[in-house]
Coordinates of C-alpha atoms in Angstrom, one line a residue:
Chain A
X1 CA -0.2 -0.1 0.1
X2 CA 1.3 3.6 -0.8
X3 CA 2.1 6.2 1.3
X4 CA 0.0 8.5 1.4
X5 CA 2.0 11.4 2.4
X6 CA 4.4 11.1 0.1
X7 CA 2.6 12.9 -2.7
X8 CA 5.1 14.5 -5.3
X9 CA 4.0 16.6 -8.3
X10 CA 5.7 16.2 -11.7
X11 CA 5.2 19.0 -13.5
X12 CA 6.5 20.4 -16.9
X13 CA 4.8 21.0 -20.8
X14 CA 1.8 19.3 -22.4
X15 CA 4.2 18.2 -25.2
X16 CA 7.9 17.7 -25.0
X17 CA 10.4 16.5 -26.8
X18 CA 11.4 12.5 -27.0
X19 CA 14.3 13.2 -24.3
X20 CA 12.4 15.1 -22.3
X21 CA 9.6 12.3 -22.3
X22 CA 12.4 9.5 -21.7
X23 CA 13.5 11.8 -18.8
X24 CA 10.1 12.2 -17.3
X25 CA 9.2 8.6 -17.5
X26 CA 12.4 7.6 -15.5
X27 CA 11.3 10.5 -12.9
X28 CA 7.9 8.5 -12.5
X29 CA 9.5 5.5 -12.4
X30 CA 11.8 6.2 -9.9
X31 CA 9.0 7.9 -7.7
X32 CA 7.2 5.0 -8.0
X33 CA 10.1 2.7 -6.8
X34 CA 10.4 4.8 -3.4
X35 CA 6.8 4.7 -3.0
X36 CA 5.6 7.9 -3.8
X37 CA 2.2 8.9 -5.4
X38 CA 2.4 10.8 -8.4
X39 CA 0.2 13.9 -8.9
X40 CA 0.3 16.1 -12.0
X41 CA -2.0 18.3 -14.5
X42 CA -3.3 14.8 -15.9
X43 CA -2.4 15.6 -19.8
X44 CA 0.4 14.8 -22.3
X45 CA 3.8 15.6 -22.7
X46 CA 5.9 15.1 -19.3
X47 CA 2.9 14.2 -17.7
X48 CA 2.2 11.5 -19.4
X49 CA 5.4 9.8 -19.7
X50 CA 5.8 10.5 -16.0
X51 CA 2.4 8.6 -15.3
X52 CA 3.4 5.7 -17.8
X53 CA 6.7 5.5 -15.9
X54 CA 5.4 5.1 -12.3
X55 CA 2.2 2.5 -13.6
X56 CA 5.3 0.7 -14.9
X57 CA 6.5 0.3 -11.6
X58 CA 3.1 -0.2 -9.7
X59 CA 2.6 3.3 -8.5
X60 CA -0.4 5.2 -7.9
X61 CA -1.1 8.5 -10.4
X62 CA -3.4 11.3 -10.2
X63 CA -4.5 13.9 -12.5
X64 CA -5.7 17.1 -11.7
X65 CA -7.8 18.2 -15.0
X66 CA -8.2 21.4 -16.5
X67 CA -11.4 20.6 -18.4
X68 CA -14.5 18.7 -17.9
X69 CA -14.5 15.0 -18.8
X70 CA -12.3 12.6 -17.1
X71 CA -11.6 10.9 -20.3
X72 CA -9.4 13.7 -21.4
X73 CA -6.8 12.2 -18.8
X74 CA -3.8 10.5 -20.1
X75 CA -4.1 6.8 -20.3
X76 CA -1.9 6.4 -17.3
X77 CA -3.8 8.4 -14.7
X78 CA -5.5 6.2 -12.5
X79 CA -7.4 9.0 -10.4
X80 CA -8.6 11.4 -12.6
X81 CA -9.9 14.5 -10.7
X82 CA -12.1 16.9 -13.0
X83 CA -11.9 20.7 -12.3
X84 CA -13.7 22.5 -15.3
X85 CA -11.6 25.3 -13.7
X86 CA -8.5 25.5 -16.7
X87 CA -5.9 26.5 -15.7
X88 CA -6.6 27.4 -12.2
X89 CA -6.4 23.9 -11.4
X90 CA -2.5 24.5 -11.5
X91 CA -2.5 25.6 -7.8
X92 CA -4.3 22.5 -6.8
X93 CA -1.7 20.2 -8.4
X94 CA 1.4 21.8 -6.3
X95 CA -0.6 22.1 -3.1
X96 CA -1.6 18.7 -2.9
X97 CA 2.1 17.8 -3.0
X98 CA 4.6 17.9 -0.3
X99 CA 7.6 18.2 -3.2
X100 CA 7.4 19.6 -6.7
X101 CA 9.7 18.0 -9.7
X102 CA 9.7 20.7 -12.7
X103 CA 10.9 19.1 -15.9
X104 CA 11.5 21.8 -19.0
X105 CA 8.0 23.1 -19.3
X106 CA 6.5 26.6 -20.4
X107 CA 4.6 29.4 -18.7
X108 CA 2.1 26.9 -17.2
X109 CA 5.1 25.2 -15.5
X110 CA 6.1 28.2 -14.4
X111 CA 2.9 29.3 -12.5
X112 CA 3.2 26.4 -11.0
X113 CA 7.0 26.7 -9.8
X114 CA 5.7 30.2 -8.5
X115 CA 2.7 28.7 -6.8
X116 CA 5.1 26.1 -5.0
X117 CA 7.7 28.9 -3.9
X118 CA 4.7 31.2 -2.7
X119 CA 3.5 28.1 -0.3
X120 CA 6.9 26.9 0.6
X121 CA 6.8 23.7 -1.4
X122 CA 10.2 22.3 -2.2
X123 CA 11.2 22.8 -5.9
X124 CA 13.6 20.3 -8.1
X125 CA 14.2 21.6 -11.1
X126 CA 15.3 19.6 -14.4
X127 CA 16.0 21.6 -17.3
X128 CA 13.6 24.2 -16.2
X129 CA 13.3 27.7 -15.6
X130 CA 15.7 29.9 -13.5
X131 CA 14.7 33.2 -12.0
X132 CA 16.0 36.5 -11.2
X133 CA 14.4 38.9 -9.4
X134 CA 15.1 42.7 -9.8
X135 CA 18.7 41.7 -11.1
X136 CA 19.6 39.3 -8.5
X137 CA 19.6 35.9 -9.1
X138 CA 16.7 33.7 -7.3
X139 CA 18.2 30.4 -6.5
X140 CA 15.1 28.2 -4.9
X141 CA 14.7 26.2 -7.2
X142 CA 17.1 23.1 -6.6
X143 CA 18.9 21.9 -9.4
X144 CA 19.1 18.2 -10.2
X145 CA 21.3 16.7 -13.0
X146 CA 19.5 13.1 -13.3
X147 CA 16.0 11.8 -12.9
X148 CA 16.9 9.7 -9.8
X149 CA 19.1 12.7 -8.1
X150 CA 15.6 15.0 -8.7
X151 CA 13.7 12.3 -6.9
X152 CA 16.4 12.1 -4.0
X153 CA 16.4 15.1 -3.3
X154 CA 12.3 16.0 -3.7
X155 CA 11.8 13.0 -1.4
X156 CA 14.6 13.8 1.3
X157 CA 12.6 18.1 1.3
X158 CA 9.1 16.2 1.4
X159 CA 10.3 14.2 4.4
X160 CA 11.7 17.3 6.1
X161 CA 8.3 19.2 6.1
Chain B
X1 CA -6.5 -3.0 -7.2
X2 CA -9.8 -0.5 -7.0
X3 CA -11.7 0.1 -10.4
X4 CA -10.8 3.6 -10.7
X5 CA -13.7 4.3 -12.9
X6 CA -16.2 3.9 -10.1
X7 CA -15.5 7.1 -8.4
X8 CA -18.4 8.2 -6.4
X9 CA -19.1 11.4 -4.2
X10 CA -20.6 11.2 -1.0
X11 CA -21.8 14.8 0.0
X12 CA -23.6 16.2 3.2
X13 CA -23.0 18.6 6.0
X14 CA -19.6 19.2 7.8
X15 CA -21.8 18.4 11.0
X16 CA -24.6 16.0 11.4
X17 CA -26.6 13.8 13.8
X18 CA -25.5 10.4 15.6
X19 CA -28.0 9.0 13.3
X20 CA -26.8 10.8 9.8
X21 CA -23.4 9.5 10.8
X22 CA -24.4 6.1 11.1
X23 CA -26.1 6.2 7.6
X24 CA -23.3 8.1 6.1
X25 CA -20.6 5.1 7.4
X26 CA -22.9 2.6 6.0
X27 CA -22.8 4.2 2.7
X28 CA -18.9 4.2 2.8
X29 CA -18.8 0.6 3.9
X30 CA -21.2 -0.2 1.0
X31 CA -19.3 1.7 -1.3
X32 CA -15.8 0.1 -0.5
X33 CA -17.1 -3.4 -0.4
X34 CA -18.6 -2.8 -4.1
X35 CA -15.1 -1.5 -5.2
X36 CA -15.8 2.0 -5.8
X37 CA -13.4 4.9 -4.4
X38 CA -15.2 7.4 -2.3
X39 CA -14.7 10.9 -3.1
X40 CA -15.9 13.6 -1.0
X41 CA -14.9 17.2 0.5
X42 CA -12.9 15.8 3.2
X43 CA -14.1 17.3 6.3
X44 CA -16.1 16.3 9.1
X45 CA -19.7 14.8 9.7
X46 CA -21.3 12.8 6.8
X47 CA -17.9 13.2 4.9
X48 CA -15.8 11.8 7.6
X49 CA -18.6 9.3 8.6
X50 CA -18.4 7.8 5.2
X51 CA -14.5 7.8 4.8
X52 CA -14.6 5.8 8.1
X53 CA -17.0 3.2 7.0
X54 CA -15.1 2.8 3.6
X55 CA -11.7 2.6 5.3
X56 CA -13.2 -0.2 7.4
X57 CA -13.5 -2.1 4.1
X58 CA -10.3 -1.4 2.9
X59 CA -12.0 1.1 0.3
X60 CA -9.9 3.9 -1.1
X61 CA -10.7 7.7 0.1
X62 CA -10.2 11.0 -1.5
X63 CA -11.0 13.8 0.1
X64 CA -10.9 17.6 -2.0
X65 CA -10.0 20.0 0.8
X66 CA -11.3 23.7 0.9
X67 CA -8.5 25.3 2.8
X68 CA -4.7 25.2 2.5
X69 CA -3.4 22.2 4.6
X70 CA -3.5 18.4 4.1
X71 CA -3.6 18.2 7.6
X72 CA -7.3 19.4 7.7
X73 CA -8.4 16.5 6.0
X74 CA -10.5 14.3 8.4
X75 CA -8.3 11.2 9.5
X76 CA -10.2 8.4 6.9
X77 CA -8.8 10.5 4.0
X78 CA -5.9 8.5 2.6
X79 CA -5.4 10.9 -0.8
X80 CA -6.0 14.9 0.6
X81 CA -6.3 17.1 -2.6
X82 CA -5.6 20.5 -1.6
X83 CA -7.3 23.4 -3.1
X84 CA -7.3 26.5 -1.5
X85 CA -10.1 27.6 -3.1
X86 CA -13.2 27.4 -0.5
X87 CA -16.3 26.2 -1.2
X88 CA -15.3 26.6 -4.9
X89 CA -13.9 23.2 -4.5
X90 CA -17.4 21.9 -4.5
X91 CA -17.8 21.7 -8.2
X92 CA -14.7 19.6 -8.3
X93 CA -15.9 16.9 -6.0
X94 CA -19.0 16.4 -8.3
X95 CA -17.1 16.7 -11.6
X96 CA -15.0 14.0 -10.5
X97 CA -17.7 11.4 -9.9
X98 CA -19.9 9.2 -11.7
X99 CA -22.7 9.5 -9.6
X100 CA -23.3 11.6 -6.1
X101 CA -25.3 10.3 -3.2
X102 CA -26.1 13.3 -1.2
X103 CA -27.1 12.9 2.7
X104 CA -29.0 15.1 4.8
X105 CA -26.4 18.3 4.6
X106 CA -27.5 22.2 4.1
X107 CA -26.5 24.9 1.7
X108 CA -23.2 23.6 0.4
X109 CA -24.7 20.3 0.0
X110 CA -27.2 21.8 -2.0
X111 CA -24.5 23.6 -4.2
X112 CA -23.0 20.0 -5.0
X113 CA -26.1 18.7 -5.8
X114 CA -27.1 21.6 -8.4
X115 CA -24.0 21.5 -9.8
X116 CA -24.4 17.6 -10.5
X117 CA -27.5 17.9 -12.1
X118 CA -26.4 20.6 -14.1
X119 CA -23.4 18.1 -15.3
X120 CA -25.9 15.3 -15.7
X121 CA -24.3 13.4 -13.2
X122 CA -27.1 11.6 -11.2
X123 CA -27.8 12.3 -7.7
X124 CA -29.2 9.9 -4.9
X125 CA -30.4 11.4 -2.1
X126 CA -31.0 9.9 1.4
X127 CA -32.7 12.6 3.9
X128 CA -31.9 15.3 2.0
X129 CA -33.1 18.3 -0.3
X130 CA -36.2 18.5 -2.7
X131 CA -36.4 21.2 -4.8
X132 CA -39.3 22.5 -7.1
X133 CA -39.0 25.3 -9.9
X134 CA -41.4 27.9 -10.6
X135 CA -44.0 25.7 -8.8
X136 CA -43.0 22.5 -10.5
X137 CA -41.7 19.6 -8.3
X138 CA -38.5 18.7 -9.7
X139 CA -37.8 14.9 -9.5
X140 CA -34.4 14.8 -10.4
X141 CA -33.1 13.7 -6.9
X142 CA -33.6 10.0 -6.9
X143 CA -35.0 8.8 -3.6
X144 CA -33.3 6.2 -1.6
X145 CA -34.6 4.9 1.5
X146 CA -31.6 2.6 3.3
X147 CA -27.3 3.2 2.5
X148 CA -27.5 0.1 0.1
X149 CA -30.3 1.3 -2.0
X150 CA -28.6 4.5 -2.4
X151 CA -25.4 2.7 -3.1
X152 CA -26.8 0.0 -5.6
X153 CA -28.8 2.9 -7.4
X154 CA -25.3 5.0 -7.5
X155 CA -23.6 2.1 -8.8
X156 CA -26.0 1.1 -11.2
X157 CA -26.0 4.7 -12.8
X158 CA -22.6 5.5 -12.8
X159 CA -22.2 2.2 -15.0
X160 CA -24.4 3.4 -17.6
X161 CA -22.8 6.3 -17.8
Chain C
X1 CA -21.3 58.7 -9.7
X2 CA -22.7 55.2 -8.5
X3 CA -22.4 54.0 -5.0
X4 CA -20.0 50.9 -5.1
X5 CA -21.1 49.7 -1.9
X6 CA -24.8 48.7 -3.5
X7 CA -23.3 45.9 -5.8
X8 CA -26.5 43.8 -6.4
X9 CA -26.5 40.1 -8.4
X10 CA -29.4 39.0 -10.9
X11 CA -28.9 35.4 -11.5
X12 CA -31.1 33.0 -14.0
X13 CA -30.8 31.3 -16.9
X14 CA -28.5 31.9 -20.0
X15 CA -31.6 31.3 -22.2
X16 CA -35.2 32.6 -20.8
X17 CA -38.5 33.4 -22.5
X18 CA -39.6 36.6 -23.8
X19 CA -41.9 37.0 -20.5
X20 CA -38.7 36.2 -18.4
X21 CA -36.5 38.5 -20.4
X22 CA -38.8 41.1 -19.9
X23 CA -39.0 41.0 -15.9
X24 CA -35.3 40.7 -16.3
X25 CA -34.8 43.8 -17.8
X26 CA -37.5 45.7 -15.6
X27 CA -35.5 44.5 -12.6
X28 CA -32.0 45.9 -14.3
X29 CA -33.8 49.2 -14.9
X30 CA -34.9 49.4 -11.3
X31 CA -31.5 48.7 -9.8
X32 CA -29.9 51.6 -11.8
X33 CA -32.6 54.1 -11.1
X34 CA -31.8 53.5 -7.6
X35 CA -28.1 53.5 -8.4
X36 CA -27.0 49.9 -7.4
X37 CA -24.3 48.3 -9.8
X38 CA -25.4 45.3 -11.5
X39 CA -23.4 41.8 -11.1
X40 CA -24.4 38.9 -13.0
X41 CA -22.6 35.8 -14.9
X42 CA -22.1 37.8 -18.4
X43 CA -23.9 35.7 -20.3
X44 CA -27.4 35.7 -22.2
X45 CA -30.5 35.3 -21.2
X46 CA -31.7 36.9 -17.9
X47 CA -28.3 38.3 -17.3
X48 CA -28.6 40.0 -20.9
X49 CA -31.9 41.2 -20.4
X50 CA -30.9 42.7 -16.8
X51 CA -27.7 44.1 -18.4
X52 CA -29.7 45.8 -20.8
X53 CA -32.3 47.3 -18.4
X54 CA -29.5 48.7 -16.1
X55 CA -28.0 50.3 -19.3
X56 CA -31.0 52.1 -20.7
X57 CA -31.1 53.8 -17.3
X58 CA -27.3 54.7 -17.2
X59 CA -26.2 51.8 -14.8
X60 CA -23.3 49.9 -14.4
X61 CA -23.0 46.5 -15.3
X62 CA -20.3 43.9 -14.5
X63 CA -20.0 40.3 -15.7
X64 CA -18.1 37.3 -14.2
X65 CA -17.5 35.3 -17.1
X66 CA -16.9 31.7 -17.2
X67 CA -14.8 31.2 -20.5
X68 CA -11.4 32.7 -21.5
X69 CA -12.4 35.8 -23.5
X70 CA -14.0 39.1 -22.5
X71 CA -15.9 39.2 -26.1
X72 CA -18.1 36.5 -25.1
X73 CA -20.0 38.6 -22.2
X74 CA -23.2 40.0 -23.9
X75 CA -23.2 43.3 -25.4
X76 CA -24.4 45.4 -22.1
X77 CA -21.8 44.2 -19.6
X78 CA -19.8 47.0 -19.2
X79 CA -16.9 45.5 -17.0
X80 CA -16.2 41.9 -18.5
X81 CA -14.3 39.9 -15.5
X82 CA -13.1 36.9 -17.2
X83 CA -12.3 33.5 -15.4
X84 CA -11.9 30.9 -17.7
X85 CA -13.2 28.6 -14.6
X86 CA -16.2 27.8 -15.8
X87 CA -19.3 27.7 -13.7
X88 CA -16.8 27.6 -10.7
X89 CA -17.2 31.3 -11.2
X90 CA -20.8 31.1 -9.8
X91 CA -19.6 31.5 -6.4
X92 CA -17.8 35.0 -7.3
X93 CA -20.9 36.2 -8.4
X94 CA -23.0 36.0 -5.3
X95 CA -20.0 36.5 -3.1
X96 CA -19.3 40.2 -4.7
X97 CA -22.7 41.2 -3.9
X98 CA -24.9 42.0 -1.0
X99 CA -28.1 40.8 -2.3
X100 CA -29.2 38.5 -4.8
X101 CA -32.5 38.3 -7.1
X102 CA -33.0 35.3 -8.8
X103 CA -35.8 35.1 -12.1
X104 CA -36.3 31.8 -13.4
X105 CA -32.9 29.7 -14.2
X106 CA -31.8 26.0 -14.0
X107 CA -29.5 24.4 -11.9
X108 CA -26.8 26.8 -12.3
X109 CA -29.0 29.3 -10.8
X110 CA -29.8 26.9 -8.0
X111 CA -25.9 26.7 -7.1
X112 CA -25.7 30.2 -6.9
X113 CA -28.8 30.3 -4.5
X114 CA -27.2 27.8 -2.6
X115 CA -24.0 29.7 -2.3
X116 CA -25.7 32.8 -1.5
X117 CA -27.8 31.1 1.6
X118 CA -24.3 29.3 2.8
X119 CA -22.9 33.0 2.7
X120 CA -26.0 34.9 4.4
X121 CA -26.3 36.8 1.4
X122 CA -30.1 37.6 1.0
X123 CA -31.6 36.1 -2.0
X124 CA -35.0 37.2 -3.5
X125 CA -36.9 34.9 -5.9
X126 CA -38.9 35.5 -8.6
X127 CA -40.4 32.6 -10.5
X128 CA -37.9 30.5 -9.4
X129 CA -36.7 27.4 -7.3
X130 CA -38.2 26.6 -3.7
X131 CA -36.6 24.6 -1.4
X132 CA -37.3 21.8 0.9
X133 CA -35.1 19.8 3.4
X134 CA -35.7 16.8 4.8
X135 CA -39.3 17.3 4.0
X136 CA -39.4 20.6 5.8
X137 CA -40.1 23.6 3.8
X138 CA -37.2 26.1 3.5
X139 CA -38.2 29.4 3.6
X140 CA -35.1 31.3 2.8
X141 CA -35.4 32.4 -0.3
X142 CA -37.5 35.7 -0.4
X143 CA -40.8 35.6 -2.7
X144 CA -41.4 39.2 -4.7
X145 CA -44.1 39.3 -7.2
X146 CA -42.6 41.8 -9.3
X147 CA -39.6 43.8 -10.9
X148 CA -40.1 46.3 -8.2
X149 CA -40.7 44.7 -5.3
X150 CA -37.4 42.4 -5.9
X151 CA -35.3 45.4 -6.2
X152 CA -36.7 47.1 -3.2
X153 CA -36.3 44.4 -0.7
X154 CA -32.9 43.6 -2.4
X155 CA -31.9 46.8 -1.8
X156 CA -33.2 47.2 2.0
X157 CA -31.7 43.7 2.9
X158 CA -28.0 45.1 1.5
X159 CA -28.5 48.1 3.4
X160 CA -29.1 46.2 6.4
X161 CA -25.7 44.4 6.0
Chain D
X1 CA -17.2 57.6 -18.9
X2 CA -14.2 55.7 -18.9
X3 CA -13.3 53.1 -22.0
X4 CA -14.3 49.9 -20.3
X5 CA -11.8 47.9 -23.1
X6 CA -8.9 49.7 -21.7
X7 CA -8.6 47.2 -18.4
X8 CA -4.6 47.1 -17.3
X9 CA -3.8 44.9 -14.6
X10 CA -1.1 46.0 -12.1
X11 CA 0.4 43.7 -10.2
X12 CA 3.1 43.4 -7.4
X13 CA 3.7 42.3 -3.8
X14 CA 1.1 42.8 -1.1
X15 CA 4.1 45.0 0.9
X16 CA 6.8 47.0 -0.5
X17 CA 9.4 49.7 0.0
X18 CA 8.2 53.8 -0.1
X19 CA 9.7 54.0 -3.4
X20 CA 7.7 50.9 -4.9
X21 CA 5.0 52.6 -4.0
X22 CA 5.6 55.7 -5.6
X23 CA 6.5 53.8 -8.5
X24 CA 3.0 52.2 -8.5
X25 CA 1.2 55.2 -7.8
X26 CA 2.4 57.1 -10.6
X27 CA 1.5 54.1 -12.7
X28 CA -2.1 54.1 -11.4
X29 CA -2.2 58.2 -12.0
X30 CA -0.8 57.8 -15.4
X31 CA -3.5 54.8 -16.4
X32 CA -6.5 57.1 -14.9
X33 CA -4.8 60.1 -16.8
X34 CA -5.2 58.1 -20.2
X35 CA -8.4 56.9 -19.3
X36 CA -7.6 53.5 -18.7
X37 CA -9.6 50.9 -15.8
X38 CA -7.0 49.5 -13.5
X39 CA -7.7 46.0 -12.2
X40 CA -5.5 44.2 -9.3
X41 CA -5.6 41.7 -6.6
X42 CA -7.3 44.7 -4.5
X43 CA -4.8 44.3 -1.4
X44 CA -1.9 46.6 0.1
X45 CA 1.6 47.1 -1.0
X46 CA 1.4 47.6 -5.1
X47 CA -2.2 47.4 -5.4
X48 CA -3.1 50.0 -2.8
X49 CA -0.6 52.4 -4.4
X50 CA -1.5 52.2 -7.7
X51 CA -5.3 52.3 -6.7
X52 CA -4.7 55.7 -4.8
X53 CA -2.7 57.0 -7.9
X54 CA -5.5 56.1 -10.2
X55 CA -8.6 57.4 -7.5
X56 CA -6.5 60.6 -7.4
X57 CA -7.0 61.1 -11.0
X58 CA -10.4 60.1 -11.4
X59 CA -9.9 56.5 -12.7
X60 CA -11.6 53.5 -12.0
X61 CA -10.1 50.6 -9.9
X62 CA -11.2 47.1 -9.5
X63 CA -10.0 44.5 -6.8
X64 CA -10.3 40.6 -7.5
X65 CA -9.9 39.6 -3.8
X66 CA -8.7 36.3 -2.6
X67 CA -10.7 36.4 0.7
X68 CA -14.1 36.3 1.6
X69 CA -14.8 39.9 2.4
X70 CA -15.3 42.9 0.2
X71 CA -14.1 44.8 3.6
X72 CA -10.5 43.6 3.2
X73 CA -10.0 45.5 -0.1
X74 CA -7.7 48.3 0.1
X75 CA -9.6 51.6 0.5
X76 CA -9.0 52.8 -3.2
X77 CA -10.7 49.7 -4.6
X78 CA -14.1 50.5 -5.9
X79 CA -15.2 47.7 -7.3
X80 CA -14.5 45.2 -4.9
X81 CA -14.4 41.3 -6.6
X82 CA -15.2 39.1 -4.1
X83 CA -13.5 35.5 -5.1
X84 CA -13.1 33.5 -2.1
X85 CA -10.5 31.4 -3.7
X86 CA -7.0 32.4 -2.3
X87 CA -4.4 32.5 -5.0
X88 CA -6.2 31.3 -7.5
X89 CA -7.8 34.5 -8.2
X90 CA -4.5 35.6 -9.5
X91 CA -5.5 34.2 -12.8
X92 CA -8.6 36.1 -13.0
X93 CA -6.7 39.4 -12.5
X94 CA -4.4 38.9 -15.6
X95 CA -7.0 37.1 -17.9
X96 CA -9.4 40.3 -17.5
X97 CA -6.8 42.6 -18.7
X98 CA -5.5 43.6 -22.1
X99 CA -1.9 44.4 -20.7
X100 CA -0.4 43.9 -17.3
X101 CA 2.2 46.0 -15.9
X102 CA 4.3 44.1 -13.1
X103 CA 6.0 46.1 -10.3
X104 CA 8.4 44.4 -8.2
X105 CA 6.6 41.8 -6.2
X106 CA 7.6 38.2 -5.5
X107 CA 6.3 34.6 -6.3
X108 CA 2.1 35.6 -6.4
X109 CA 4.0 38.0 -9.0
X110 CA 5.1 35.7 -10.8
X111 CA 2.6 33.4 -11.1
X112 CA 0.5 36.4 -12.7
X113 CA 3.2 36.7 -15.0
X114 CA 3.2 33.6 -15.9
X115 CA -0.7 33.4 -16.7
X116 CA -0.2 36.6 -18.5
X117 CA 2.4 35.2 -20.9
X118 CA 0.7 31.7 -21.3
X119 CA -2.7 33.9 -22.1
X120 CA -0.5 36.2 -24.8
X121 CA -1.5 39.0 -22.6
X122 CA 1.6 41.4 -22.6
X123 CA 3.5 42.4 -19.5
X124 CA 5.5 45.4 -19.0
X125 CA 7.9 45.0 -15.9
X126 CA 9.4 47.7 -13.8
X127 CA 12.0 46.2 -11.6
X128 CA 10.7 42.8 -11.7
X129 CA 11.4 39.3 -12.3
X130 CA 13.3 38.1 -15.2
X131 CA 13.4 34.6 -16.8
X132 CA 15.4 32.2 -18.4
X133 CA 14.2 28.7 -19.5
X134 CA 16.6 25.9 -19.8
X135 CA 19.5 28.0 -19.8
X136 CA 18.4 30.6 -22.6
X137 CA 17.4 34.3 -21.7
X138 CA 13.2 34.4 -22.2
X139 CA 12.5 38.3 -23.2
X140 CA 9.0 37.8 -23.0
X141 CA 8.4 40.8 -20.3
X142 CA 9.1 44.0 -21.7
X143 CA 11.2 46.2 -19.6
X144 CA 10.1 49.8 -18.9
X145 CA 12.5 52.3 -16.9
X146 CA 9.6 54.6 -15.4
X147 CA 6.0 54.7 -14.5
X148 CA 4.8 56.4 -18.3
X149 CA 6.8 54.7 -19.9
X150 CA 4.8 51.4 -18.7
X151 CA 1.6 52.8 -19.1
X152 CA 2.7 53.9 -22.7
X153 CA 3.8 50.8 -23.8
X154 CA 0.9 48.7 -22.0
X155 CA -1.6 50.9 -23.6
X156 CA -0.1 50.5 -27.0
X157 CA 0.0 47.3 -26.6
X158 CA -3.8 46.6 -25.3
X159 CA -5.1 48.7 -28.4
X160 CA -3.3 46.3 -30.6
X161 CA -5.3 43.5 -29.6

């Protein structure tokens, strides 16, 4: 039985390159191996690859969907949560997680990173955004160089909460 | 492993009488026995009793929380989804379900019944609201007289979707 | 200059009969005459007719839109607020108002009535829903028989808040 | 009468330095002078200063509030919209605007910048975030050096939409 306190979000674009998909799948696999539950936005690209990886290791996957239909979830979402709220659902993805792994991604991903940092939820970044505020580098996003490093850092931080 | 297409919402007040709590617990138990996943607003009263019932039979429970903290969920919520959106989260509870069982409840429950009917999600009622529009009785809420009748009707309707 | 504490919501269906449209327009006109600001869901039917009435008397109209485009507002919405949140926007319509006038309407309107009553915002009803909870009539919706009676009651109650 | 197509968002922190407040007030004044309506999150800091500036020039101000009470708005918000949705309201602030002026700010502001860029709404930045994606500078935020430059750029871009 999964440990329901180990919910980790994986965020990233609805479309992505084959390379990013592979990285995302690895993240999903590693999360499942370590007993974490994966939460995401439920759609394609990074989200789908991560869910596929988690399922391949028997993990549990939750998708917080922007639209009105559970059927719009990628096929590896086991628990589709239907919000009908469009991108306002982004805040739910991160608030429900103990840690967030950001992979690549565009402005939607950036909104999720922002919400996580605003809520003191640790963000691990793999090839994603970097930030500067008023000319000063902001190092809040914790850089990882590999899927397993990202997952290890996320779980270590999630448990310290 | 639960059948993730059998998500059923249980809605009702955050506080309730001992009698209503017993009915709610029975609904939760029966849902779990029949392999359904229970989704609810994650708080006390009807929601807590239903989750307790589901857990006692090994069922899976999801709570869509209004506040900012997973810890605010009742202790029988296995998957806490944190929205931070207050009662705007009501629409997510019902949209994520294939059928809704309404037990007792006040205006928050009525908003959930409304959203379900608006979205053509069947609503089974146990000692709950009844409606008339412009002087004409509205019989959209399907009446049940017992927990098991409610669950049987809900699952029959959910599967017809 | 309008009195910005006199925000009153008009709620009702996105489509309505010619008779209901006339009643809604009268409500909008009367609100504007008495210096109230009209807030609504910004779409057609009752909402459009009420906004048209308010505009014809120089009133201010706000539409809380479900979709992603300001252009989807009816042509009498002066201030379009774009939520992109679908029917989750219903709660914003009522929470922003000091009183709510419900005209006719279906389940979306019922969700708004529910939210208003949950938030202790007075609801005046014109040919709309009536409620019973657990077999007992609920008289929280204040009945009005004409547009001017509805507006007078709404403003009297709004000012007592 | 204000031109209701000229809604411009001013975003920034709920607290700010005296210097940033002065800049924000100037932005508000300039927006009002040019006939724009100011929309913001309705709270303190940058939002309050900008609303104060707009009011001092007879402009119209709208606050999209995170909480449950219109009374929580800063005293220069003329039209308080009450969402009760916490920071999920950020997306409404930007979606309702034709252009966004970001002044200083922290992660909440960054979430609003993200949503604006995701929705192709132009963002003008005054001493605010700068972004890089995957190591590549992202120049989507249009830099301004003064309040009047920010407002001129915002209105020019808003009208091109």
